[in-house]
Amino acid sequence: MLYPQQNNYRATFDLSGYWRFKADPKQQGHAEKWYAKKLDGDAHSIAIPGSWNEQLTEQGLRNFVGKAWHETTFKIPGVVQENNRIWIRIAAADHAAEVWLNGNYVGDHYGGYMPFGFELTEFLNKPGEENHLSVCVDSTLTMHTLPQDVDPESEQYNTPGYERRHLFPATRFDFFPYGGLTRSVNIVATPKEYISDIKIESTLDGKVRVGVSSSIDKEITVQILDAEGVEVGSGNSAGATVELKIDHPKLWGPSQPYLYIARVSLKDGDAILDQYDEDFGIREIKVEGGKVLFNNEPLFMSGFGKHEDFPIVGRGQFRPAYLRDYELMRWIGANSYRTSHYPYDEEMMRLADRMGFLVIDEVAAVSLGFWSNDFDDLKPLLDNHKKAIKELYERDKNHPSVISWSITNEPNLWAEEYYQNEASSRYFKEVYEYTKSLDSSRPVMSISMAAHKENDVVLESCDVIGINRYYGWYTKPVDLEQAGKDLGDELDRTFKKYGKPIMITEFGADTVEGMHSTTAQMFTEEFQTAFTLKYLEVMTARDFVFGSHVWNFADFMTPQHFRRVILNKKGVFTRDRNPKSVAFKLREYWHDLDKISDEHRPKKSKPGFLVQDVK
Ligand code: BDP
């Protein structure tokens, strides 16, 4: 469903605010029809968008994974309700949602981090009257979902030797399993006949192809407006595709994130039935001769793996923090980041388009584990994996900032025996080919963990390779000379084997701000700096390495485990976004790095107005 937009033909209302909330650990809600009337008993207020774990910690919900009911009420003005279709659009429910309006079942959606919507028109009360909206969100995960998870009661979780890996709450991944309606919820009014999707493809010479889906086959017109609102191209078609040309197009890139608007109208004769403005940028990313080229220049990516994770908010929409993170990335000289390990809020993507950041867009296939050597057994997971990729593509296809799809992060992290075999190899080939069939214009990335090195089956299925490595931290800790050597040797072997450009998508050391030492001492700020600089030295010496993303941009919340002190502390910034010492070194390094073309750098930050900034 298109991002909510208000214009002469469409209206949208944001349902953000304090809703009512009731956890359902005994799963009584459906039988007792909690959706049909106002929640009673143990109900609380909850701010939406937001996750329940951080807001309702003192109500025993800190570690709650399961079903929870959310409700609110709203009214729609008669002028909007009459003659329009009314929809609900939920930008994300982690991880499953069922929706009722005025006691009527409206629909459900499985899969977190993704927008979905339903038409409400037939279930609405009379214009101006109150409507009761109820959403049951379930944050439970299984071996067949994305992200994947194990049942802590399962045999698999309780095999001998597994105890040391147990996390609380139980997850297969190293980030907190927040649940809830984590992003915007909107009511959208569209005309009866409406535009349902827009796909924009362009080439550097200014050719633009706009594909439009709509509720009715009528004439489509497209007007291209430049950043000043001046028309620079137009076209129309009786079918679903309009082709046109912009003369002397301005390209989109980090140094000049130039956006055009495609104004799409659905018409009946002279009458406009519906209209929608979609932003797009003209740019090209391709892999050629062992290099990644962005607008025909070799690309070097500086930046981070990130998380959507903030104090108080947990994982919930937080627009000021999104902006601040981009400002900090600008300050430090980053031109890119990865949405590790799940799709981020579309507000982040929209801002990246405007601020000129390059995004590796990752689906929530994190630390996948396989439980069989038989490919057919993996199909339920494969189906969900493809569905997640399709939805991500549908949502983000027109963002110029999105330059690559990451189809998986570190499969086989938990070292299950079912991995380096034909079943998993075929699994990833199918995922890769499916992604390419949706979008051949962006390179597909697969990201591997250390165990299988250059022989990891996942590396067969990608256009560019991402490797996460922790030599000097998890393996042969402290000895950074050895770490540099091991990393360099592995990089050389991997490039020799595949001839594909490689990026180090993670490397980092947990660091407690304020810890210092004159000797190589893990967890100190000096060690994080030395570790980071060693990795950068090894990578920048190799032309086939097209980027380095430090793990992580900021400290982040994760389940409890003996390896973590509440947070994963590998942040270059603290969880509340203050720099650790390494931030200043990275800043110098990336600003001086001539491998990064000026065209591929977002605008620099400005010095303080009143006093000089700290160097
Ligand atoms: C990698 C994972 C990442 C972890 C990181 C770490 O991709 O999610 O947070 O290591 O251990 O294995 O810090």
Coordinates of C-alpha atoms and ligand atoms in Angstrom, one line a residue, residues 174-175 307 338 341 366 409-410 413 468 470 474 506 510 551 556 563-564 568 570, ligand 1:
D174 CA 21.8 -10.5 19.1
F175 CA 19.2 -7.7 19.4
H307 CA 20.0 -0.9 14.7
R338 CA 23.2 -1.3 6.4
H341 CA 19.2 -7.0 10.6
V366 CA 19.4 -13.1 10.4
N409 CA 23.1 -12.1 7.5
E410 CA 25.3 -14.8 8.9
L413 CA 25.7 -18.7 13.3
N468 CA 31.4 -10.1 9.1
Y470 CA 35.9 -10.6 14.4
Y474 CA 35.9 -13.6 19.2
E506 CA 30.9 -5.9 10.3
D510 CA 32.8 -4.1 22.7
W551 CA 29.8 -2.8 13.9
F556 CA 22.2 -1.4 21.4
R563 CA 28.8 -12.1 26.8
R564 CA 26.9 -8.8 27.1
N568 CA 26.0 -4.9 22.9
K570 CA 30.4 -2.3 20.1
Ligands
BDP1 C1 27.6 -10.8 14.3 C2 26.1 -10.5 14.1 C3 25.6 -9.3 14.9 C4 26.2 -9.3 16.3 C5 27.7 -9.2 16.2 C6 28.3 -9.2 17.6 O1 25.8 -10.3 12.7 O2 24.2 -9.3 14.9 O3 25.6 -8.3 17.1 O4 28.2 -10.3 15.5 O5 28.6 -10.3 18.1 O6 27.7 -12.1 14.5 O7 28.5 -8.1 18.2

